[in-house]
């Protein structure tokens, strides 16, 4: 072998070392750039590059690409070779020296690794941005397949030389007209000569009509050539232009000639036009424009052109309308000048600019046809149809968990799909779960081998600063209210997300004024209807006030119209037939229903459909605001527990107590406070109950049935407008001040309508009635109900008093039940369990005889003695009272069996039924000392109970 062999170079080791310090290497050879995610985006140092964006290097892999020239390479050695215009070997030596790599990277023993220069393929198009003037005459005027265009536009340089031609074809396919644009650019493919090709310039595209720019400083930019041509007549003293390729091609346009110019942008009247505003402004900011204004579409919606350049109200502005449509509608340059002079031309409501810019992974790009990947040999392959990455998503709970990416795309039928992909899905079976989900939702994915893998890479490496917090139930999120398709409040980065149809059937039809005149109007004069609507509006205030969920139950005969009360309440939110729910569901289904109606009304029709044995459990579940804790697949506590705060309304023919008795259970105080029963009529006579039912005032109708029919007919066409307006007004309030006012007014309601002796349970119920009434008053104040001031509050008071009278007083439910239990014992066994003791013989005034007639039979199970006290009165007639002397064991173990005997004794004492001496009463005693038959001279501890006080709830406290 010859001794003059060139040394072999260990390209792999040099490349690996360079990658370990990739950013250091890249900045040294390509200094004029900026890092975006995992890429270095820079000016190409080998050519006169006007803007960053087309030349980028992947910091993690070393792959680089210039999309303007299609130059590229797969590692950092080829990058250095490209920049220094040297061979791969010399580039490797430069890198070794720069990185101070040991000399053993260049030796004679290592195998030779050849690095080829990026080769152009036969399909590679190399554009010429400065075609010769003679080329214009050779530019085609017809397309080989589409024939003659319906219109074409020439993009000329400032010198008037043709740079690009765009043709439009109006095709008729399967009976549908379709626009097709075909661009022509000058350049070469492979080793062929330069000529016109049916291709788009990859980057640095010229603006339209540059030959008219001259020294004009006022610039008008439109979307599309047709609009720009039309706008020339409306802005004769401005340079009117557009960019080529639609809104997604803004970044591929050369705007450098607009530096220091005053820009006016006229967007199309569509979503793409609004989306283009921030993208265009960002590109213009890079070149340094003087100013940037946007023509507002509101001008054309609010005004129409009149004679002599004046404007009058009543405009018309179709979807997708632009400058061409303005001229068709009669707008002239005089009308535009009038709008400018009056300050109507420009809008101040620009779309919110998102912080930062998206960084598309190296080698990928997206156009109207789909997402494409270009490898290091400039081979491009389509991966799938277009996918819009809306934002990186995360949990709306603020815990920084459940990250994902929120996507929007269209299926094969053009139906738009929204899908949030959890990031953990990318770690499942190599991301197959993601691909299955995209395919199942109808995304058009190419069939070639690498398409699926490249789609996963694209989605994972796509960098965006946009964030969206996803919540899975509607209602309050911080100080904003989340609805299925909107957020009312200041937080625009939160949204409701569910791929399943919402269980809460919100809906809007008609206008608020129609709802007020056809439904709300007829609630006036009818306390129950006023209360039902006010209860519906109270739902979002439950969370603000920190209350437990509030439940109200309308009960009474089937002919009274209880369902109409629920329908009227539901009309605040949507169509009652769809919004109203049924009790006929499992526990789990009711949990889901409640959660989906959080901070809104839950209307449950016909409680009689529920098994009476589980009604109590359902009431506690709804009132407590949370479902069952469920374990996950590992047996650990899951995090999917349903939670809610709401107001719910129900109806039925019976009271809660009657339903529970059917199941062998009794009402507890907790149930009563969570499920407040209101009799569904305030009419006293049977005739009025039958004729009017739930209504007190039937207005112009013959009776309650006619009024119910009117309401039910009109609610089908007028519904769902009141609640959004109520929330819009609510979020404008200072929550701290609003809650303070509500607390003050609730306290006033409670203190005004209850005595000082009222139990805590009744006070809780009164507070709920008060909140309902105050909710109705807020709606009246904000012009939502059209009721008179004070009507809703008075209705809540009337409903509260009706509930209180039906309940039987202000005491706590448990006390009432205990007291009723004791009365029942004495009712049933007062004669049979107590031996009669007549104190007819007395040895001293205060010491009655304890000797009794031994012939009087003794009960087999004796609880004590009873003494009959006769009283004669010329006014009231002769009366008799009974005093029971109860053995402590009988009272505590038998009469109070299963209950707290001390609590019952204290309750009897507070009711005045326990007879005590003054000293015993002051010492807070419950038993007294008496000499009773069989005890001799010894005083025995007994419970002494006065019968008249036991059976009279209003009797004052009694003690000797």
Tab-separated table of C-alpha atoms in Angstrom, residues 543-942:
chain	number	residue	atom	x	y	z
A	543	UNK	CA	-71.727	28.769	45.375
A	544	UNK	CA	-71.030	32.476	45.935
A	545	UNK	CA	-72.836	32.394	49.287
A	546	UNK	CA	-71.227	29.136	50.399
A	547	UNK	CA	-74.632	27.462	50.893
A	548	UNK	CA	-75.342	23.781	50.532
A	549	UNK	CA	-77.401	22.841	47.493
A	550	UNK	CA	-80.987	24.018	47.939
A	551	UNK	CA	-83.965	21.761	47.203
A	552	UNK	CA	-87.647	22.754	47.075
A	553	UNK	CA	-90.523	20.302	46.574
A	554	UNK	CA	-93.974	21.376	45.337
A	555	UNK	CA	-96.622	18.923	46.525
A	556	UNK	CA	-100.369	18.640	46.081
A	557	UNK	CA	-103.135	17.229	43.926
A	558	UNK	CA	-102.339	16.255	40.353
A	559	UNK	CA	-104.761	18.787	38.886
A	560	UNK	CA	-103.170	21.886	40.412
A	561	UNK	CA	-100.447	22.438	37.793
A	562	UNK	CA	-97.240	21.526	39.640
A	563	UNK	CA	-95.482	20.586	36.392
A	564	UNK	CA	-96.127	24.102	35.091
A	565	UNK	CA	-94.117	25.482	38.016
A	566	UNK	CA	-91.133	23.349	36.977
A	567	UNK	CA	-91.605	24.306	33.321
A	568	UNK	CA	-91.634	28.025	34.101
A	569	UNK	CA	-88.426	27.622	36.097
A	570	UNK	CA	-86.819	25.590	33.287
A	571	UNK	CA	-87.701	28.238	30.683
A	572	UNK	CA	-85.022	30.417	32.278
A	573	UNK	CA	-82.435	27.958	30.897
A	574	UNK	CA	-83.943	26.282	27.844
A	575	UNK	CA	-86.862	24.405	26.360
A	576	UNK	CA	-88.630	22.877	29.391
A	577	UNK	CA	-89.409	19.680	27.497
A	578	UNK	CA	-85.682	19.083	26.970
A	579	UNK	CA	-84.205	20.772	30.037
A	580	UNK	CA	-86.429	19.106	32.632
A	581	UNK	CA	-85.114	15.785	33.961
A	582	UNK	CA	-86.767	12.795	35.541
A	583	UNK	CA	-86.320	11.031	38.856
A	584	UNK	CA	-86.461	7.730	37.000
A	585	UNK	CA	-82.708	7.068	37.095
A	586	UNK	CA	-80.060	5.173	39.041
A	587	UNK	CA	-78.007	6.760	41.819
A	588	UNK	CA	-75.020	7.062	39.505
A	589	UNK	CA	-77.112	8.679	36.772
A	590	UNK	CA	-78.501	11.216	39.263
A	591	UNK	CA	-74.949	12.046	40.344
A	592	UNK	CA	-74.027	12.743	36.721
A	593	UNK	CA	-77.191	14.812	36.243
A	594	UNK	CA	-76.460	16.903	39.306
A	595	UNK	CA	-72.831	17.449	38.323
A	596	UNK	CA	-73.801	18.498	34.795
A	597	UNK	CA	-76.242	21.083	36.225
A	598	UNK	CA	-73.782	22.560	38.739
A	599	UNK	CA	-74.478	26.269	39.438
A	600	UNK	CA	-77.722	25.927	37.476
A	601	UNK	CA	-81.214	24.625	38.045
A	602	UNK	CA	-81.842	20.890	38.288
A	603	UNK	CA	-85.551	20.190	37.744
A	604	UNK	CA	-86.671	16.654	38.614
A	605	UNK	CA	-90.215	15.767	37.623
A	606	UNK	CA	-92.449	13.357	39.583
A	607	UNK	CA	-90.712	12.117	42.723
A	608	UNK	CA	-93.255	9.297	42.954
A	609	UNK	CA	-91.148	7.454	40.326
A	610	UNK	CA	-88.434	6.875	42.948
A	611	UNK	CA	-88.380	3.856	45.222
A	612	UNK	CA	-89.526	5.313	48.563
A	613	UNK	CA	-86.819	3.313	50.355
A	614	UNK	CA	-83.997	5.329	48.754
A	615	UNK	CA	-85.555	8.813	48.648
A	616	UNK	CA	-83.712	9.779	51.805
A	617	UNK	CA	-80.348	8.730	50.364
A	618	UNK	CA	-81.006	10.732	47.185
A	619	UNK	CA	-81.935	13.836	49.168
A	620	UNK	CA	-78.745	13.659	51.229
A	621	UNK	CA	-76.683	13.081	48.069
A	622	UNK	CA	-78.188	16.047	46.218
A	623	UNK	CA	-77.953	18.331	49.232
A	624	UNK	CA	-74.383	17.393	50.156
A	625	UNK	CA	-73.202	18.240	46.644
A	626	UNK	CA	-70.997	15.242	46.011
A	627	UNK	CA	-71.301	11.692	44.778
A	628	UNK	CA	-69.700	8.492	45.957
A	629	UNK	CA	-65.935	8.056	46.214
A	630	UNK	CA	-64.881	5.405	43.743
A	631	UNK	CA	-61.660	3.447	43.580
A	632	UNK	CA	-59.530	3.301	40.466
A	633	UNK	CA	-58.349	0.123	38.780
A	634	UNK	CA	-55.553	-0.215	41.390
A	635	UNK	CA	-57.951	-0.083	44.313
A	636	UNK	CA	-56.821	3.398	45.305
A	637	UNK	CA	-59.068	6.404	45.824
A	638	UNK	CA	-60.108	7.743	42.448
A	639	UNK	CA	-60.303	11.414	41.472
A	640	UNK	CA	-63.532	11.208	39.487
A	641	UNK	CA	-65.954	12.048	42.291
A	642	UNK	CA	-68.880	14.136	41.051
A	643	UNK	CA	-69.320	17.505	42.774
A	644	UNK	CA	-71.871	20.293	42.402
A	645	UNK	CA	-73.625	23.275	43.959
A	646	UNK	CA	-77.104	24.045	42.657
A	647	UNK	CA	-80.777	24.680	43.295
A	648	UNK	CA	-83.129	21.822	42.498
A	649	UNK	CA	-86.912	21.725	42.200
A	650	UNK	CA	-89.141	18.654	42.356
A	651	UNK	CA	-92.853	17.940	42.414
A	652	UNK	CA	-95.186	15.179	43.540
A	653	UNK	CA	-98.573	14.520	45.059
A	654	UNK	CA	-97.286	13.744	48.564
A	655	UNK	CA	-95.009	15.277	51.159
A	656	UNK	CA	-91.570	13.905	51.890
A	657	UNK	CA	-92.824	12.408	55.159
A	658	UNK	CA	-95.601	10.532	53.339
A	659	UNK	CA	-93.195	9.089	50.772
A	660	UNK	CA	-90.763	7.967	53.474
A	661	UNK	CA	-93.475	6.312	55.569
A	662	UNK	CA	-94.306	4.150	52.544
A	663	UNK	CA	-90.748	2.830	52.750
A	664	UNK	CA	-90.867	2.355	56.512
A	665	UNK	CA	-88.644	5.331	57.287
A	666	UNK	CA	-89.075	8.710	58.912
A	667	UNK	CA	-88.006	12.244	58.076
A	668	UNK	CA	-84.860	13.578	59.703
A	669	UNK	CA	-84.015	17.212	60.237
A	670	UNK	CA	-81.209	16.913	57.682
A	671	UNK	CA	-83.627	15.683	55.027
A	672	UNK	CA	-86.138	18.400	55.814
A	673	UNK	CA	-83.563	21.168	55.387
A	674	UNK	CA	-82.298	19.738	52.099
A	675	UNK	CA	-85.766	19.090	50.696
A	676	UNK	CA	-88.172	21.859	51.662
A	677	UNK	CA	-91.786	21.014	50.883
A	678	UNK	CA	-94.147	23.776	49.726
A	679	UNK	CA	-97.856	23.175	49.234
A	680	UNK	CA	-98.565	23.884	45.566
A	681	UNK	CA	-101.574	26.146	46.126
A	682	UNK	CA	-102.366	29.125	48.332
A	683	UNK	CA	-106.098	28.940	47.722
A	684	UNK	CA	-108.295	28.025	50.701
A	685	UNK	CA	-111.559	26.872	49.173
A	686	UNK	CA	-111.817	23.613	47.284
A	687	UNK	CA	-113.465	25.460	44.386
A	688	UNK	CA	-110.507	27.855	44.038
A	689	UNK	CA	-108.026	25.010	44.340
A	690	UNK	CA	-109.753	23.220	41.498
A	691	UNK	CA	-110.178	26.323	39.325
A	692	UNK	CA	-106.903	28.166	39.955
A	693	UNK	CA	-104.537	25.488	41.264
A	694	UNK	CA	-101.015	26.904	41.625
A	695	UNK	CA	-102.157	30.403	40.644
A	696	UNK	CA	-103.615	33.139	42.815
A	697	UNK	CA	-104.287	35.445	39.856
A	698	UNK	CA	-105.179	34.077	36.428
A	699	UNK	CA	-104.858	37.470	34.660
A	700	UNK	CA	-107.101	37.518	31.569
A	701	UNK	CA	-107.540	33.742	31.502
A	702	UNK	CA	-110.629	31.841	32.676
A	703	UNK	CA	-108.726	29.669	35.115
A	704	UNK	CA	-105.458	28.049	36.044
A	705	UNK	CA	-105.692	25.409	33.319
A	706	UNK	CA	-105.995	28.041	30.580
A	707	UNK	CA	-103.078	30.034	31.981
A	708	UNK	CA	-100.950	26.867	32.229
A	709	UNK	CA	-101.735	26.005	28.625
A	710	UNK	CA	-100.731	29.494	27.506
A	711	UNK	CA	-97.438	29.331	29.385
A	712	UNK	CA	-96.557	25.850	28.157
A	713	UNK	CA	-97.291	26.785	24.532
A	714	UNK	CA	-95.180	29.940	24.650
A	715	UNK	CA	-92.272	28.406	26.523
A	716	UNK	CA	-91.567	26.141	23.534
A	717	UNK	CA	-90.659	29.182	21.426
A	718	UNK	CA	-89.390	31.585	24.074
A	719	UNK	CA	-86.807	30.190	26.456
A	720	UNK	CA	-83.190	30.231	27.566
A	721	UNK	CA	-82.614	33.989	27.250
A	722	UNK	CA	-82.964	35.020	30.895
A	723	UNK	CA	-80.131	33.010	32.416
A	724	UNK	CA	-77.257	34.244	30.173
A	725	UNK	CA	-78.380	37.829	30.780
A	726	UNK	CA	-78.490	37.193	34.531
A	727	UNK	CA	-74.939	35.784	34.462
A	728	UNK	CA	-73.658	38.672	32.304
A	729	UNK	CA	-74.937	41.125	34.896
A	730	UNK	CA	-73.686	38.960	37.758
A	731	UNK	CA	-70.066	38.794	36.571
A	732	UNK	CA	-69.998	42.584	36.297
A	733	UNK	CA	-70.594	42.917	40.044
A	734	UNK	CA	-67.985	43.203	42.755
A	735	UNK	CA	-68.488	39.751	44.269
A	736	UNK	CA	-67.285	40.825	47.701
A	737	UNK	CA	-69.777	43.690	47.863
A	738	UNK	CA	-72.593	41.586	46.413
A	739	UNK	CA	-72.114	38.779	48.939
A	740	UNK	CA	-71.930	41.273	51.825
A	741	UNK	CA	-75.246	42.786	50.704
A	742	UNK	CA	-76.868	39.373	50.333
A	743	UNK	CA	-75.705	38.253	53.792
A	744	UNK	CA	-77.133	41.430	55.326
A	745	UNK	CA	-80.477	41.018	53.564
A	746	UNK	CA	-80.722	37.303	54.402
A	747	UNK	CA	-80.122	38.050	58.091
A	748	UNK	CA	-82.836	40.701	57.932
A	749	UNK	CA	-85.287	38.198	56.400
A	750	UNK	CA	-84.522	35.587	59.074
A	751	UNK	CA	-84.823	37.984	62.002
A	752	UNK	CA	-88.012	39.557	60.648
A	753	UNK	CA	-89.858	36.314	59.988
A	754	UNK	CA	-88.784	34.213	63.006
A	755	UNK	CA	-88.855	34.593	66.771
A	756	UNK	CA	-85.782	34.395	68.972
A	757	UNK	CA	-86.740	30.828	69.992
A	758	UNK	CA	-86.608	29.492	66.417
A	759	UNK	CA	-84.461	26.409	65.964
A	760	UNK	CA	-81.308	26.373	63.867
A	761	UNK	CA	-82.933	24.203	61.206
A	762	UNK	CA	-85.742	26.675	60.603
A	763	UNK	CA	-83.244	29.511	60.433
A	764	UNK	CA	-81.315	27.597	57.735
A	765	UNK	CA	-84.532	27.120	55.777
A	766	UNK	CA	-85.436	30.791	56.134
A	767	UNK	CA	-82.027	31.775	54.754
A	768	UNK	CA	-82.670	29.649	51.650
A	769	UNK	CA	-86.080	31.218	51.078
A	770	UNK	CA	-84.459	34.628	51.481
A	771	UNK	CA	-81.762	33.886	48.892
A	772	UNK	CA	-84.429	32.827	46.402
A	773	UNK	CA	-86.370	36.027	46.930
A	774	UNK	CA	-83.249	38.191	46.664
A	775	UNK	CA	-82.244	36.432	43.432
A	776	UNK	CA	-85.596	37.424	41.945
A	777	UNK	CA	-85.092	40.984	43.152
A	778	UNK	CA	-81.671	41.180	41.471
A	779	UNK	CA	-83.209	39.974	38.207
A	780	UNK	CA	-85.903	42.631	38.538
A	781	UNK	CA	-83.305	45.315	39.222
A	782	UNK	CA	-81.329	44.272	36.117
A	783	UNK	CA	-84.423	44.375	33.884
A	784	UNK	CA	-84.589	40.619	33.274
A	785	UNK	CA	-88.046	39.747	34.673
A	786	UNK	CA	-90.121	42.920	34.244
A	787	UNK	CA	-91.628	42.369	37.700
A	788	UNK	CA	-92.353	45.124	40.196
A	789	UNK	CA	-89.778	45.784	42.874
A	790	UNK	CA	-90.427	43.669	45.967
A	791	UNK	CA	-92.643	41.057	44.250
A	792	UNK	CA	-90.084	38.258	44.327
A	793	UNK	CA	-89.155	39.009	47.944
A	794	UNK	CA	-92.806	38.990	49.025
A	795	UNK	CA	-93.377	35.703	47.182
A	796	UNK	CA	-90.447	34.093	49.023
A	797	UNK	CA	-91.881	35.305	52.332
A	798	UNK	CA	-95.328	33.896	51.524
A	799	UNK	CA	-93.851	30.541	50.507
A	800	UNK	CA	-91.786	30.457	53.699
A	801	UNK	CA	-94.806	31.110	55.909
A	802	UNK	CA	-96.754	28.397	54.071
A	803	UNK	CA	-93.927	25.927	54.703
A	804	UNK	CA	-93.680	26.954	58.354
A	805	UNK	CA	-97.425	26.485	58.938
A	806	UNK	CA	-97.425	23.094	57.211
A	807	UNK	CA	-94.400	22.049	59.257
A	808	UNK	CA	-96.030	22.982	62.552
A	809	UNK	CA	-93.742	25.565	64.109
A	810	UNK	CA	-90.230	26.882	64.510
A	811	UNK	CA	-88.696	24.034	66.485
A	812	UNK	CA	-86.137	21.622	65.163
A	813	UNK	CA	-87.502	18.532	63.451
A	814	UNK	CA	-85.781	16.110	65.847
A	815	UNK	CA	-87.266	17.899	68.898
A	816	UNK	CA	-90.709	17.780	67.368
A	817	UNK	CA	-90.345	14.077	66.614
A	818	UNK	CA	-89.135	13.306	70.171
A	819	UNK	CA	-91.923	15.327	71.728
A	820	UNK	CA	-94.498	13.618	69.499
A	821	UNK	CA	-93.053	10.235	70.490
A	822	UNK	CA	-93.530	10.946	74.223
A	823	UNK	CA	-97.049	12.260	73.683
A	824	UNK	CA	-97.874	9.095	71.781
A	825	UNK	CA	-96.674	6.952	74.706
A	826	UNK	CA	-98.891	8.785	77.174
A	827	UNK	CA	-101.779	8.814	74.706
A	828	UNK	CA	-101.622	5.047	74.331
A	829	UNK	CA	-100.623	3.953	77.831
A	830	UNK	CA	-101.594	6.806	80.174
A	831	UNK	CA	-104.463	4.768	81.613
A	832	UNK	CA	-103.129	1.210	81.402
A	833	UNK	CA	-99.566	1.722	82.691
A	834	UNK	CA	-100.213	4.166	85.546
A	835	UNK	CA	-102.080	3.235	88.739
A	836	UNK	CA	-104.618	5.797	89.866
A	837	UNK	CA	-103.687	7.753	92.995
A	838	UNK	CA	-106.417	9.951	94.537
A	839	UNK	CA	-105.097	12.091	97.372
A	840	UNK	CA	-108.401	12.297	99.192
A	841	UNK	CA	-106.950	11.897	102.690
A	842	UNK	CA	-104.357	14.369	103.807
A	843	UNK	CA	-102.496	14.488	107.104
A	844	UNK	CA	-100.959	17.895	106.383
A	845	UNK	CA	-101.583	20.503	103.747
A	846	UNK	CA	-98.323	19.779	101.916
A	847	UNK	CA	-98.127	16.090	102.628
A	848	UNK	CA	-100.912	14.186	100.931
A	849	UNK	CA	-101.719	10.698	101.978
A	850	UNK	CA	-99.765	7.978	100.190
A	851	UNK	CA	-102.258	5.320	101.159
A	852	UNK	CA	-104.275	4.106	98.188
A	853	UNK	CA	-107.203	1.815	97.761
A	854	UNK	CA	-105.716	-1.667	97.572
A	855	UNK	CA	-108.758	-2.891	95.666
A	856	UNK	CA	-107.714	-0.829	92.638
A	857	UNK	CA	-106.008	-3.273	90.238
A	858	UNK	CA	-102.270	-2.856	89.674
A	859	UNK	CA	-101.060	-2.885	86.011
A	860	UNK	CA	-98.904	-5.857	85.062
A	861	UNK	CA	-96.239	-3.452	83.763
A	862	UNK	CA	-96.521	-0.395	85.939
A	863	UNK	CA	-94.756	2.876	84.940
A	864	UNK	CA	-95.884	4.916	87.957
A	865	UNK	CA	-98.941	6.719	89.282
A	866	UNK	CA	-101.402	9.208	87.932
A	867	UNK	CA	-103.208	11.847	89.953
A	868	UNK	CA	-106.392	13.512	88.689
A	869	UNK	CA	-106.849	17.164	89.702
A	870	UNK	CA	-110.337	18.579	89.453
A	871	UNK	CA	-110.919	22.262	88.909
A	872	UNK	CA	-114.222	24.081	89.138
A	873	UNK	CA	-114.826	27.397	87.380
A	874	UNK	CA	-118.057	29.281	86.811
A	875	UNK	CA	-116.603	30.657	83.561
A	876	UNK	CA	-114.844	27.664	81.992
A	877	UNK	CA	-116.808	24.903	83.642
A	878	UNK	CA	-115.365	21.913	85.482
A	879	UNK	CA	-112.020	20.664	84.171
A	880	UNK	CA	-109.586	17.961	85.104
A	881	UNK	CA	-105.799	17.741	84.730
A	882	UNK	CA	-103.571	14.706	85.202
A	883	UNK	CA	-100.188	14.567	86.922
A	884	UNK	CA	-97.999	11.563	86.055
A	885	UNK	CA	-95.461	10.321	88.594
A	886	UNK	CA	-93.098	8.302	86.411
A	887	UNK	CA	-90.512	5.869	87.726
A	888	UNK	CA	-87.052	6.858	86.384
A	889	UNK	CA	-86.462	3.360	85.012
A	890	UNK	CA	-89.787	3.338	83.157
A	891	UNK	CA	-89.178	6.808	81.720
A	892	UNK	CA	-85.571	6.217	80.673
A	893	UNK	CA	-85.698	2.593	79.525
A	894	UNK	CA	-89.258	2.178	78.253
A	895	UNK	CA	-90.925	5.475	77.367
A	896	UNK	CA	-87.701	6.906	75.843
A	897	UNK	CA	-86.482	3.601	74.432
A	898	UNK	CA	-84.096	4.142	71.513
A	899	UNK	CA	-83.765	7.878	72.199
A	900	UNK	CA	-81.740	10.165	74.428
A	901	UNK	CA	-83.792	10.338	77.626
A	902	UNK	CA	-81.884	13.369	78.907
A	903	UNK	CA	-82.652	15.306	75.725
A	904	UNK	CA	-86.337	14.341	76.011
A	905	UNK	CA	-86.471	15.361	79.675
A	906	UNK	CA	-84.894	18.728	78.884
A	907	UNK	CA	-87.343	19.189	76.028
A	908	UNK	CA	-90.279	18.457	78.400
A	909	UNK	CA	-88.855	20.892	80.915
A	910	UNK	CA	-88.482	23.631	78.258
A	911	UNK	CA	-92.065	22.981	77.145
A	912	UNK	CA	-93.294	23.322	80.743
A	913	UNK	CA	-94.422	19.705	81.021
A	914	UNK	CA	-91.961	18.741	83.798
A	915	UNK	CA	-93.150	19.861	87.232
A	916	UNK	CA	-90.188	21.071	89.312
A	917	UNK	CA	-89.681	23.119	92.454
A	918	UNK	CA	-88.151	26.570	91.991
A	919	UNK	CA	-84.881	25.439	93.536
A	920	UNK	CA	-84.759	22.371	91.269
A	921	UNK	CA	-85.500	24.457	88.192
A	922	UNK	CA	-82.719	26.914	89.011
A	923	UNK	CA	-80.290	24.048	89.567
A	924	UNK	CA	-81.151	22.747	86.090
A	925	UNK	CA	-82.505	19.470	87.470
A	926	UNK	CA	-84.803	17.154	85.537
A	927	UNK	CA	-86.199	14.967	88.320
A	928	UNK	CA	-87.992	15.961	91.503
A	929	UNK	CA	-88.441	14.265	94.927
A	930	UNK	CA	-91.855	13.067	96.048
A	931	UNK	CA	-93.372	10.685	98.591
A	932	UNK	CA	-95.353	8.205	96.546
A	933	UNK	CA	-97.346	5.114	97.561
A	934	UNK	CA	-95.182	2.245	98.694
A	935	UNK	CA	-92.185	4.433	99.583
A	936	UNK	CA	-93.118	5.066	103.202
A	937	UNK	CA	-91.699	8.286	104.508
A	938	UNK	CA	-88.805	8.245	102.023
A	939	UNK	CA	-88.728	10.830	99.240
A	940	UNK	CA	-88.136	9.179	95.845
A	941	UNK	CA	-86.619	10.609	92.666
A	942	UNK	CA	-89.276	10.620	89.948
